[in-house]
N, CA, C and O atoms as CSV, one atom per row, in Angstrom:
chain,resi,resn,atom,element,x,y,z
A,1,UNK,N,N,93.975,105.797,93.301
A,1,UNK,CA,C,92.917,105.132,94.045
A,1,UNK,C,C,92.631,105.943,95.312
A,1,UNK,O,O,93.562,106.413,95.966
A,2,UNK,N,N,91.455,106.099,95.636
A,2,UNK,CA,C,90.872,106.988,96.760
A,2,UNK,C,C,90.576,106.025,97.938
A,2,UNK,O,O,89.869,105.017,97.931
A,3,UNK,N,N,91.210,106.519,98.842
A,3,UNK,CA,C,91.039,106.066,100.187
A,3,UNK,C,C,89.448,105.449,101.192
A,3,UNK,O,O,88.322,105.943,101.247
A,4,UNK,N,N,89.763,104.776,101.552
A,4,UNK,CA,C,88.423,104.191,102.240
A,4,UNK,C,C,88.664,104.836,103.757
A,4,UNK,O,O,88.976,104.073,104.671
A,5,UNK,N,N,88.472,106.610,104.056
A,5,UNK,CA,C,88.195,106.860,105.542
A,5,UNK,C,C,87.401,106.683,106.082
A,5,UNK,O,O,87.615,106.615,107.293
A,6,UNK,N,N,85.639,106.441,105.507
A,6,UNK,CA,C,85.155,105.847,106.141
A,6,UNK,C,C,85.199,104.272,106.842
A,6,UNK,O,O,84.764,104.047,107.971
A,7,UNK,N,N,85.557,103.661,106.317
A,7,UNK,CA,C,86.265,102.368,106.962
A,7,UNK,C,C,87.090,102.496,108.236
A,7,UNK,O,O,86.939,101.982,109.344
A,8,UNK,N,N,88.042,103.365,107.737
A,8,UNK,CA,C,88.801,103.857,108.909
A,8,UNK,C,C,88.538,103.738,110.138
A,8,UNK,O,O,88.870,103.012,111.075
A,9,UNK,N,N,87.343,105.286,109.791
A,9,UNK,CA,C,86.472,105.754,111.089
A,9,UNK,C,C,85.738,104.602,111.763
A,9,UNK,O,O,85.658,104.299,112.953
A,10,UNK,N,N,85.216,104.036,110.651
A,10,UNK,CA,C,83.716,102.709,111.439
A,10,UNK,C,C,85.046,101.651,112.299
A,10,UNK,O,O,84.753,101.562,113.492
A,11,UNK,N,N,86.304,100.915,111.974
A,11,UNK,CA,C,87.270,100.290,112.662
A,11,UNK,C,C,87.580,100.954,113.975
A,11,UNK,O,O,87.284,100.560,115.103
A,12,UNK,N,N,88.387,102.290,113.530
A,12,UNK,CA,C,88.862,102.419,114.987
A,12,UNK,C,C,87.660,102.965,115.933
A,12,UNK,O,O,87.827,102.768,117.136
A,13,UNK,N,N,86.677,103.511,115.607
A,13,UNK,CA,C,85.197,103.314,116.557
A,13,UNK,C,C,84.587,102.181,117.129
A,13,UNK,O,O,84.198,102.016,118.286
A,14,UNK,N,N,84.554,101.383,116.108
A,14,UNK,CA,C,84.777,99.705,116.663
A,14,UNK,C,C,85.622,99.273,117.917
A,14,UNK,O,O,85.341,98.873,119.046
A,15,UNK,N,N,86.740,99.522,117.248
A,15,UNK,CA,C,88.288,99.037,118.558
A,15,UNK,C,C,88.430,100.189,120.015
A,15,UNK,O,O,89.086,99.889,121.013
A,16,UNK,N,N,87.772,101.337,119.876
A,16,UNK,CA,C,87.808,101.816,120.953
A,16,UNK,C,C,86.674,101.744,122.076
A,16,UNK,O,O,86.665,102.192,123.222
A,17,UNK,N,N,85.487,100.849,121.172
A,17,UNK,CA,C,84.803,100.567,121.896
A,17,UNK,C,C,84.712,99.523,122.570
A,17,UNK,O,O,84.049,99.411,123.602
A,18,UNK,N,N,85.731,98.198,121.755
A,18,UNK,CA,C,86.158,97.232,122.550
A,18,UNK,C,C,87.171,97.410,123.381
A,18,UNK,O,O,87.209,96.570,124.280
A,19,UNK,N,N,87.866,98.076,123.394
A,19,UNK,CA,C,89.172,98.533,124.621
A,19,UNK,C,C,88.339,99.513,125.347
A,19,UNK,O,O,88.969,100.250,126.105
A,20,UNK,N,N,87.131,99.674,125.287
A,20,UNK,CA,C,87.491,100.678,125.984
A,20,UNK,C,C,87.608,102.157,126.327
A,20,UNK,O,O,87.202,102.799,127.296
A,21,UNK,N,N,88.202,102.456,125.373
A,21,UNK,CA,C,89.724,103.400,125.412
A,21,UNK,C,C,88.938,104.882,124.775
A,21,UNK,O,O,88.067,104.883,123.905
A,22,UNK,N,N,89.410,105.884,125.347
A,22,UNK,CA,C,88.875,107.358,124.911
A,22,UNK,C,C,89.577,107.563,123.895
A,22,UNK,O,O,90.409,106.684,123.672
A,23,UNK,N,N,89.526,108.850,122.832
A,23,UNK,CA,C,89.976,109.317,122.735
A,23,UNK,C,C,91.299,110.210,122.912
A,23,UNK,O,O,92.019,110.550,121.973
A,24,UNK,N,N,91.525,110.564,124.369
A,24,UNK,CA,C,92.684,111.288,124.717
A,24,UNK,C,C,93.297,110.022,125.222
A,24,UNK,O,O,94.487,110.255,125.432
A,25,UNK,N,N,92.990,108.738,125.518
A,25,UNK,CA,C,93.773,108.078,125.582
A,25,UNK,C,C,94.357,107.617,124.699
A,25,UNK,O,O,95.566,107.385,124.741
A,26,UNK,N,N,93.304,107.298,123.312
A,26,UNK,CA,C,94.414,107.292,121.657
A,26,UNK,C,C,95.363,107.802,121.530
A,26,UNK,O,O,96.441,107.234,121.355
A,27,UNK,N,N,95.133,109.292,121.606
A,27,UNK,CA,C,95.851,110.175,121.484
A,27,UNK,C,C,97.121,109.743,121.780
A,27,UNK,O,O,97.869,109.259,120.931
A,28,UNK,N,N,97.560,109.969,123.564
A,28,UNK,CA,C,98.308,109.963,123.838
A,28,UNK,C,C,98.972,108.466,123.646
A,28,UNK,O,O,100.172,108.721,123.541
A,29,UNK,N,N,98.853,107.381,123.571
A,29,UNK,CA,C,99.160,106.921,123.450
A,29,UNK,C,C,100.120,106.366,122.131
A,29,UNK,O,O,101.181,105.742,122.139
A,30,UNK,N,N,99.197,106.919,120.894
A,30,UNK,CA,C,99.857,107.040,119.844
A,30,UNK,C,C,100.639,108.351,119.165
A,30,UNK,O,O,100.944,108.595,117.997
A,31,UNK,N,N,100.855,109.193,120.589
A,31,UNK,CA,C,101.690,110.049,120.026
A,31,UNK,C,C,101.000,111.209,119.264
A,31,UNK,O,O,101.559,112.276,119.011
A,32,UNK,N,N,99.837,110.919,118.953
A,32,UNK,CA,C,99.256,112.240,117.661
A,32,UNK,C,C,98.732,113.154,118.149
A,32,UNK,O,O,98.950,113.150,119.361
A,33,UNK,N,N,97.790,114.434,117.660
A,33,UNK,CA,C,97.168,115.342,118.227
A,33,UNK,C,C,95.813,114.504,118.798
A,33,UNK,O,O,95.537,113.335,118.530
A,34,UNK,N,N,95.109,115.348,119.587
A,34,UNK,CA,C,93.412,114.590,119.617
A,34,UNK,C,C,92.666,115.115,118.407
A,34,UNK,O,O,91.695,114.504,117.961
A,35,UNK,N,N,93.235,116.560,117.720
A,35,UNK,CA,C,92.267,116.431,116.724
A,35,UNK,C,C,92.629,115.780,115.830
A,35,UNK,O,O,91.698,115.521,115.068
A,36,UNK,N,N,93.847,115.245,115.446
A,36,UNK,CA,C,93.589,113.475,114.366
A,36,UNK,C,C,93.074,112.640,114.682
A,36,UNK,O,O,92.584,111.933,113.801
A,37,UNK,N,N,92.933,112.336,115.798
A,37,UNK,CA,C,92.047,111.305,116.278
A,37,UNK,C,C,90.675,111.435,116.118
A,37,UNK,O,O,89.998,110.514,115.660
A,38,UNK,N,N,90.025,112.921,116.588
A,38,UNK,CA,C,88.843,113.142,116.019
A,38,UNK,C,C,88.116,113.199,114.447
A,38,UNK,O,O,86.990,112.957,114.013
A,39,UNK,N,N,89.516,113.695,113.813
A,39,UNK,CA,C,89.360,113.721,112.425
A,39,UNK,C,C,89.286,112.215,111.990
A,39,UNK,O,O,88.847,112.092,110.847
A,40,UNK,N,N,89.478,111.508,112.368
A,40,UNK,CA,C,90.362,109.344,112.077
A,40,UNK,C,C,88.904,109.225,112.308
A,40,UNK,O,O,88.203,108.913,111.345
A,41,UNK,N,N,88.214,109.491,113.776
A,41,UNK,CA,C,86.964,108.445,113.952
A,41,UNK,C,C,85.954,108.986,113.522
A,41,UNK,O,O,84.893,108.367,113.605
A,42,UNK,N,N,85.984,110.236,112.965
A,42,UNK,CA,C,84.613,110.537,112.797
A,42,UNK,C,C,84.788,111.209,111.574
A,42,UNK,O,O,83.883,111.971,111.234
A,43,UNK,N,N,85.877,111.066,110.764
A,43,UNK,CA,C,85.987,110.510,109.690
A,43,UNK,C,C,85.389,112.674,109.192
A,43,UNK,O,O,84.407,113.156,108.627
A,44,UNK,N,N,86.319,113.111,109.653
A,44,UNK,CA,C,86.043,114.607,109.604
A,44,UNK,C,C,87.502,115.034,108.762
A,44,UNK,O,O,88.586,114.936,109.336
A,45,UNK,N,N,87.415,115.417,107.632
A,45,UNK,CA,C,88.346,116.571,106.746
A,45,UNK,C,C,89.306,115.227,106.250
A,45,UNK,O,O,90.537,115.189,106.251
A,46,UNK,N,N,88.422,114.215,105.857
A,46,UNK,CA,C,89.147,113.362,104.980
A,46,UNK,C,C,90.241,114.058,103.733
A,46,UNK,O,O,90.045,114.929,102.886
A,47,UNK,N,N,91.485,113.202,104.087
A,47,UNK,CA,C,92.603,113.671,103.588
A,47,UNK,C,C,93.997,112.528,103.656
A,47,UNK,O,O,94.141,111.466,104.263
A,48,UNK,N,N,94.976,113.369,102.657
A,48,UNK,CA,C,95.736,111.807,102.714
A,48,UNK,C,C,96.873,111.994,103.981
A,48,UNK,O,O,97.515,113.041,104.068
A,49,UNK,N,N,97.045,110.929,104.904
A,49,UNK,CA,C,97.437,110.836,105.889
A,49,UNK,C,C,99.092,110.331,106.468
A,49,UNK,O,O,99.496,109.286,105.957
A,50,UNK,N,N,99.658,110.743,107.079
A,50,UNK,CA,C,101.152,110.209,107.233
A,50,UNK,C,C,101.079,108.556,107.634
A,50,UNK,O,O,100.504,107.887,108.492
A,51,UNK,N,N,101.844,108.345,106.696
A,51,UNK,CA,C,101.885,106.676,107.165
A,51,UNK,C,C,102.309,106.177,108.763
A,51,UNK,O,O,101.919,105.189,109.384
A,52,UNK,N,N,103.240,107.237,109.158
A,52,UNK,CA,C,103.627,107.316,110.618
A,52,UNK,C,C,102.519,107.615,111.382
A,52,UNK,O,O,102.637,107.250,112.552
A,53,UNK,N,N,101.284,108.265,111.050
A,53,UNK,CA,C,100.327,109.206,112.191
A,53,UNK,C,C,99.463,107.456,111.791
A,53,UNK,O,O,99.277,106.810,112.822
A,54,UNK,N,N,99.038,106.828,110.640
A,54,UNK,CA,C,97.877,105.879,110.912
A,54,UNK,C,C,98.934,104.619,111.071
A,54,UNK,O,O,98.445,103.561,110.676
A,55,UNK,N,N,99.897,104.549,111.426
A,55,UNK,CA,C,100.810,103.353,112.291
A,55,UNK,C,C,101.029,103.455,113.293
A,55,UNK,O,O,101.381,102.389,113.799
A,56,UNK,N,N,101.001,104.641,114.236
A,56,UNK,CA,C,100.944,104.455,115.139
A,56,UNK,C,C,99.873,104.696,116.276
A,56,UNK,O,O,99.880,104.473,117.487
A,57,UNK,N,N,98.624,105.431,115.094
A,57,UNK,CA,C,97.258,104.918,116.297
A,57,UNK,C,C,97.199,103.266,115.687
A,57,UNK,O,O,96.934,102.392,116.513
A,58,UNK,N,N,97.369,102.988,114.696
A,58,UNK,CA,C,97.096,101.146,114.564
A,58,UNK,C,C,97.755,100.417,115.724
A,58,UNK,O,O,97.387,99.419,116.345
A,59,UNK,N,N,99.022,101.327,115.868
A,59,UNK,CA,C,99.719,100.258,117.182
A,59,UNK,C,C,99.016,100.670,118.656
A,59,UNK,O,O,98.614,99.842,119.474
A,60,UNK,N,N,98.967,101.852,118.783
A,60,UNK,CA,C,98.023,102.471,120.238
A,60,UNK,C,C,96.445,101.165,120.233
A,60,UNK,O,O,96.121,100.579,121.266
A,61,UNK,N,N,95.725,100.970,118.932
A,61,UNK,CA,C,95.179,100.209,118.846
A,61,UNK,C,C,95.192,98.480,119.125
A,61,UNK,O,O,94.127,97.863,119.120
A,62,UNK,N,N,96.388,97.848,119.343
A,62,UNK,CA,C,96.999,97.048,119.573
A,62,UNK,C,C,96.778,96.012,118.029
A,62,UNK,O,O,96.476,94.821,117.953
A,63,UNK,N,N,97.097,97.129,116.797
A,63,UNK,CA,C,97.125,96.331,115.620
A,63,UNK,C,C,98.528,96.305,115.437
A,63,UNK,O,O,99.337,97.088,115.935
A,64,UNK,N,N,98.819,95.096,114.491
A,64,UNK,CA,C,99.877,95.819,113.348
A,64,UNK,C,C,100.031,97.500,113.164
A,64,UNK,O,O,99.269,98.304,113.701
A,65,UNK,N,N,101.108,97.843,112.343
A,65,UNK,CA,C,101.641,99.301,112.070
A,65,UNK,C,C,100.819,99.394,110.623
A,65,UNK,O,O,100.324,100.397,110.109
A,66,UNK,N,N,100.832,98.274,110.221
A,66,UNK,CA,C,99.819,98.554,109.106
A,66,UNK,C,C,98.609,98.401,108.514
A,66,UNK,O,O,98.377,98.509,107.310
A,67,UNK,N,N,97.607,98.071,109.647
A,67,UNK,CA,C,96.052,98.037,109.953
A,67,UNK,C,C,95.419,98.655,109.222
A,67,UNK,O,O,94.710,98.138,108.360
A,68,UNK,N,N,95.602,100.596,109.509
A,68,UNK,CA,C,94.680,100.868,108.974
A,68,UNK,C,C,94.958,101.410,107.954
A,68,UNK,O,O,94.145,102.151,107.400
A,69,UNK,N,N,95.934,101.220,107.555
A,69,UNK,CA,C,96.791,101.991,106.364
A,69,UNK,C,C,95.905,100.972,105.069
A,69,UNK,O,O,95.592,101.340,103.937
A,70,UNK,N,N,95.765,100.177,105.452
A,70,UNK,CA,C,95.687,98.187,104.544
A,70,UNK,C,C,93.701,98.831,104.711
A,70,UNK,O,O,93.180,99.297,103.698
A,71,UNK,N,N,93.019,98.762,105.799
A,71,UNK,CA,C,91.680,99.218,105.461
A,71,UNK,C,C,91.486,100.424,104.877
A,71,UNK,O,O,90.319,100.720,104.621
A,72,UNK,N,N,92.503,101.337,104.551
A,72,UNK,CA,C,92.361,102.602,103.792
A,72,UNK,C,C,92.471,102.460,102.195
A,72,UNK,O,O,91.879,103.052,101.293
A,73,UNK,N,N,93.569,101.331,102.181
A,73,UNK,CA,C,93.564,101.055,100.876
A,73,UNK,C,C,92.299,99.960,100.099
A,73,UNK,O,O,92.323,99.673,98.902
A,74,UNK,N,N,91.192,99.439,101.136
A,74,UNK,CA,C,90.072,98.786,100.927
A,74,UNK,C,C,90.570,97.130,100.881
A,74,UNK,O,O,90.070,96.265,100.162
A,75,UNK,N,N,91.836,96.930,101.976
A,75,UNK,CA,C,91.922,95.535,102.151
A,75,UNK,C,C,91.362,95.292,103.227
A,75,UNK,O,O,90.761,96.146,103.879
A,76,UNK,N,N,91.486,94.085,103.556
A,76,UNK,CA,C,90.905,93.143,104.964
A,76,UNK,C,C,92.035,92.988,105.493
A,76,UNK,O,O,92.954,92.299,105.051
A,77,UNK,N,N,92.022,93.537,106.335
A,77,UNK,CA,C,93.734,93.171,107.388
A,77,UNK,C,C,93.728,92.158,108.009
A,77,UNK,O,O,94.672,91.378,108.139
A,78,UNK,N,N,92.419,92.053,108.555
A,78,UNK,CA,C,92.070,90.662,109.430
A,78,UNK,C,C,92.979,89.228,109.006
A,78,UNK,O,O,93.346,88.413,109.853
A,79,UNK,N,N,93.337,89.064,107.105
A,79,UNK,CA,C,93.813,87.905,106.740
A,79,UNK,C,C,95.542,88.564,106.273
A,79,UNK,O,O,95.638,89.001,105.126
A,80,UNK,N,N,96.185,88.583,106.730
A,80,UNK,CA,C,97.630,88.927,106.281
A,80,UNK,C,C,97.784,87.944,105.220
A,80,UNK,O,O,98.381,88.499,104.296
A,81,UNK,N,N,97.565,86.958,104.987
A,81,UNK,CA,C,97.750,86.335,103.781
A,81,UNK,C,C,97.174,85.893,102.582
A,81,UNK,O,O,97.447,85.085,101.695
A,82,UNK,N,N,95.952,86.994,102.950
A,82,UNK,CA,C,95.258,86.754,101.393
A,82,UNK,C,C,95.999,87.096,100.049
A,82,UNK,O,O,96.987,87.830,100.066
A,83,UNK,N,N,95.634,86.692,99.177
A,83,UNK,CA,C,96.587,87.179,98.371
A,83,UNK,C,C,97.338,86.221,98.032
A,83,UNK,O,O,97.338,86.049,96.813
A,84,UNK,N,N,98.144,85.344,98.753
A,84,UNK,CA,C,99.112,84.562,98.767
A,84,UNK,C,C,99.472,83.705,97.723
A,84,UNK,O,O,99.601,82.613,98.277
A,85,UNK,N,N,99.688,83.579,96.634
A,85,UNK,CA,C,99.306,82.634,95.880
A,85,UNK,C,C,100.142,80.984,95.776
A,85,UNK,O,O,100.144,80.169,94.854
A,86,UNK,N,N,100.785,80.945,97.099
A,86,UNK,CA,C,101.391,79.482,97.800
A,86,UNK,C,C,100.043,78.959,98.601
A,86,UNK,O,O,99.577,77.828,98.466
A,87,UNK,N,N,99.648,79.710,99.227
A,87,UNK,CA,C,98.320,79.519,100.321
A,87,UNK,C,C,96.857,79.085,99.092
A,87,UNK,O,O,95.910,78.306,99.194
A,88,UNK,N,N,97.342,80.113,97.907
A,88,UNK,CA,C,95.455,79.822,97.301
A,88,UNK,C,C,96.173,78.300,96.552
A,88,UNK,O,O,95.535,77.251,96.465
A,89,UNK,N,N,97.465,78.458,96.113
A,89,UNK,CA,C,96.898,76.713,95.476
A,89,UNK,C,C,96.840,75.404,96.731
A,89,UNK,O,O,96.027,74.483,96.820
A,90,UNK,N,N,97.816,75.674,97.463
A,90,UNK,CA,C,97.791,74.823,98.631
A,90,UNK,C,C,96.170,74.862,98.924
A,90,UNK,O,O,95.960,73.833,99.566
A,91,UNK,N,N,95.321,75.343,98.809
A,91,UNK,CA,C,94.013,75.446,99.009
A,91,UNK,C,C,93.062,74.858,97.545
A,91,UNK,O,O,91.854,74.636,97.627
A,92,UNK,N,N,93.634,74.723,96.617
A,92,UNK,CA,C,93.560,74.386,95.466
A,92,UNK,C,C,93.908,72.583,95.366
A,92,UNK,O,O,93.486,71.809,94.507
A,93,UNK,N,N,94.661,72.321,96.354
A,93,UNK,CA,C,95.100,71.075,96.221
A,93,UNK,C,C,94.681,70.360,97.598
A,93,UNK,O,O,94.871,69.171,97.853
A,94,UNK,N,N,93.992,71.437,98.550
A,94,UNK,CA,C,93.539,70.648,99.538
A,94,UNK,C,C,92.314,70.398,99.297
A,94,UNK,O,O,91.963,69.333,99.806
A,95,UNK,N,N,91.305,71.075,98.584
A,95,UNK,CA,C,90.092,71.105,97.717
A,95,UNK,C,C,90.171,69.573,96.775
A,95,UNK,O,O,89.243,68.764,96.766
A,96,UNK,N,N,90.931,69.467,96.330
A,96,UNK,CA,C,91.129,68.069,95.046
A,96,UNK,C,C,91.360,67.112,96.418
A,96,UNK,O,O,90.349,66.839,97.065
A,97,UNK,N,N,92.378,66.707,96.779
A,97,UNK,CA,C,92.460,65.548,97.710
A,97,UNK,C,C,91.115,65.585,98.750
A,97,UNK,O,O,90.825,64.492,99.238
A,98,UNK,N,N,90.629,66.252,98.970
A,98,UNK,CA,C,88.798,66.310,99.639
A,98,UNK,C,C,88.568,65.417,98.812
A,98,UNK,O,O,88.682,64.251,99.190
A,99,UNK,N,N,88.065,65.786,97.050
A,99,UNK,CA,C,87.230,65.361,96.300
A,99,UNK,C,C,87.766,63.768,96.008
A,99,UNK,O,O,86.907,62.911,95.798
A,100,UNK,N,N,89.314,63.366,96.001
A,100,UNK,CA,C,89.472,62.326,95.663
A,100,UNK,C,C,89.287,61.557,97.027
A,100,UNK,O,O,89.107,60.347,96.889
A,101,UNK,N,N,89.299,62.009,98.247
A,101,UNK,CA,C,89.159,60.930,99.569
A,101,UNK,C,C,87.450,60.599,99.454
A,101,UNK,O,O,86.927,59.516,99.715
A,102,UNK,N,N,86.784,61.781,99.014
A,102,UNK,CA,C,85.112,61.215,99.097
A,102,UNK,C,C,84.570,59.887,97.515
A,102,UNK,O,O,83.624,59.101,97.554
A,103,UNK,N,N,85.515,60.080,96.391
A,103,UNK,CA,C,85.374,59.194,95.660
A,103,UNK,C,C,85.941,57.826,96.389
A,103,UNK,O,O,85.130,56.904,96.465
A,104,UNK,N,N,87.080,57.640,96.858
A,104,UNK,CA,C,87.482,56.720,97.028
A,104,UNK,C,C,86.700,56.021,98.382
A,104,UNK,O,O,86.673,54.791,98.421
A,105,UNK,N,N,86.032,56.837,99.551
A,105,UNK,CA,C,85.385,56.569,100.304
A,105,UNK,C,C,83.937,56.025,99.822
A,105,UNK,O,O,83.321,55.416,100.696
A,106,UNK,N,N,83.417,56.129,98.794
A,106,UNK,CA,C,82.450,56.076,98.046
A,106,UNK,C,C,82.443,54.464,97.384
A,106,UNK,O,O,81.573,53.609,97.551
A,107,UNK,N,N,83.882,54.345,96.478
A,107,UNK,CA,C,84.291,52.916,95.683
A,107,UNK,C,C,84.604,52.200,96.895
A,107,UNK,O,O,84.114,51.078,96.768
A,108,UNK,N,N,85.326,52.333,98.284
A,108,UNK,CA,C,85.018,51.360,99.439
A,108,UNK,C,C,83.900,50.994,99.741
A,108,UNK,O,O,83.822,49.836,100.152
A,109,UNK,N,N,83.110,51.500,99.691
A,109,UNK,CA,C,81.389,50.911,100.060
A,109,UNK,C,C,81.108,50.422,99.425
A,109,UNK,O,O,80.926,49.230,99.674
A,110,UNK,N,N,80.794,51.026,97.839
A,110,UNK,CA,C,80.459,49.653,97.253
A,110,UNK,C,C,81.441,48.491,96.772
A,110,UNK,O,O,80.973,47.573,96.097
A,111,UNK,N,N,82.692,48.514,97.082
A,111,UNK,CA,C,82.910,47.085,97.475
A,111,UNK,C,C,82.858,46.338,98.931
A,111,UNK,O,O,83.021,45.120,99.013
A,112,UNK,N,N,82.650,47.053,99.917
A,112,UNK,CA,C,82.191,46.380,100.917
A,112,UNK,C,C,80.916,46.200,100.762
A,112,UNK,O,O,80.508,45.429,101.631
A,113,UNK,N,N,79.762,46.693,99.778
A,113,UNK,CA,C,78.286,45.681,99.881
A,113,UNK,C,C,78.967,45.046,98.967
A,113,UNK,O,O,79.033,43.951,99.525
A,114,UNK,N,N,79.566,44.903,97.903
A,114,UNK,CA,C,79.987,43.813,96.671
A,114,UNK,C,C,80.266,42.624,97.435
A,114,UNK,O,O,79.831,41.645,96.828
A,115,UNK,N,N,80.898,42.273,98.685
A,115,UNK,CA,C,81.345,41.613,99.461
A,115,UNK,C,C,80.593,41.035,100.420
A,115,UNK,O,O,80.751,39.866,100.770
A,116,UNK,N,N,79.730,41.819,100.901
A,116,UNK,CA,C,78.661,41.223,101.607
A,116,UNK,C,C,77.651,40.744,100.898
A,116,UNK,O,O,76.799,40.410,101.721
A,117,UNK,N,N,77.183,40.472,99.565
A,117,UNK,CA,C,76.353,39.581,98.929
A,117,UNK,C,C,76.498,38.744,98.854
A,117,UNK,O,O,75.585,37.918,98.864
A,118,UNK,N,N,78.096,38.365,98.697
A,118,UNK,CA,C,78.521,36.947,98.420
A,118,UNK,C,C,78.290,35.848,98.872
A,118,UNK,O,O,78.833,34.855,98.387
């Protein structure tokens, strides 16, 4: 499976524009050269990358270590628990008890008009 660097690039261009934050301050902060950093945001000489070099601009970024590693592989990091499959039925069963509180909210009314005719 081939990597999503453009994603990459469009995120951490995103996040450095909400921090803020330059370039040589990436850099240094995460330890790497500036030209990975240039290569990361602007998404120049796409290639496969040390899991250590995109964990620790994710952390210079103030992500998880595994941010952009997870948008490279074309996930949504944003939800750490997608996927889950305790979370999708629990969501599966909060979906049904919805549907049975609006039936039963439904058979209360009409026995409260059943009651008021009387």
């Amino acid at each position: 499976m081939s990597k999503d660097w453009q994603a990459v690039s469009a995120a951490i261009k995103s996040r450095l524009d909400e921090l803020d934050m330059t370039q040589a301050e990436l850099s240094h902060r995460a330890g790497v050269a500036l030209e990975t950093v240039r290569e990361l945001q602007h998404n120049l000489r796409p290639r496969r990358r040390s899991p250590r070099t995109l964990g620790a601009v994710s952390e210079a970024l103030g992500w998880p270590s595994s941010h952009l590693a997870a948008i490279a592989d074309g996930q949504s990091p944003d939800d750490p628990d997608a996927g889950d499959p305790v979370l999708s039925e629990l969501d599966r069963i909060n979906e049904t008890l919805t549907h049975i509180t609006a039936r039963l909210d439904a058979i209360e009314r009409q026995l409260a008009d059943g009651d008021g005719r009387s």
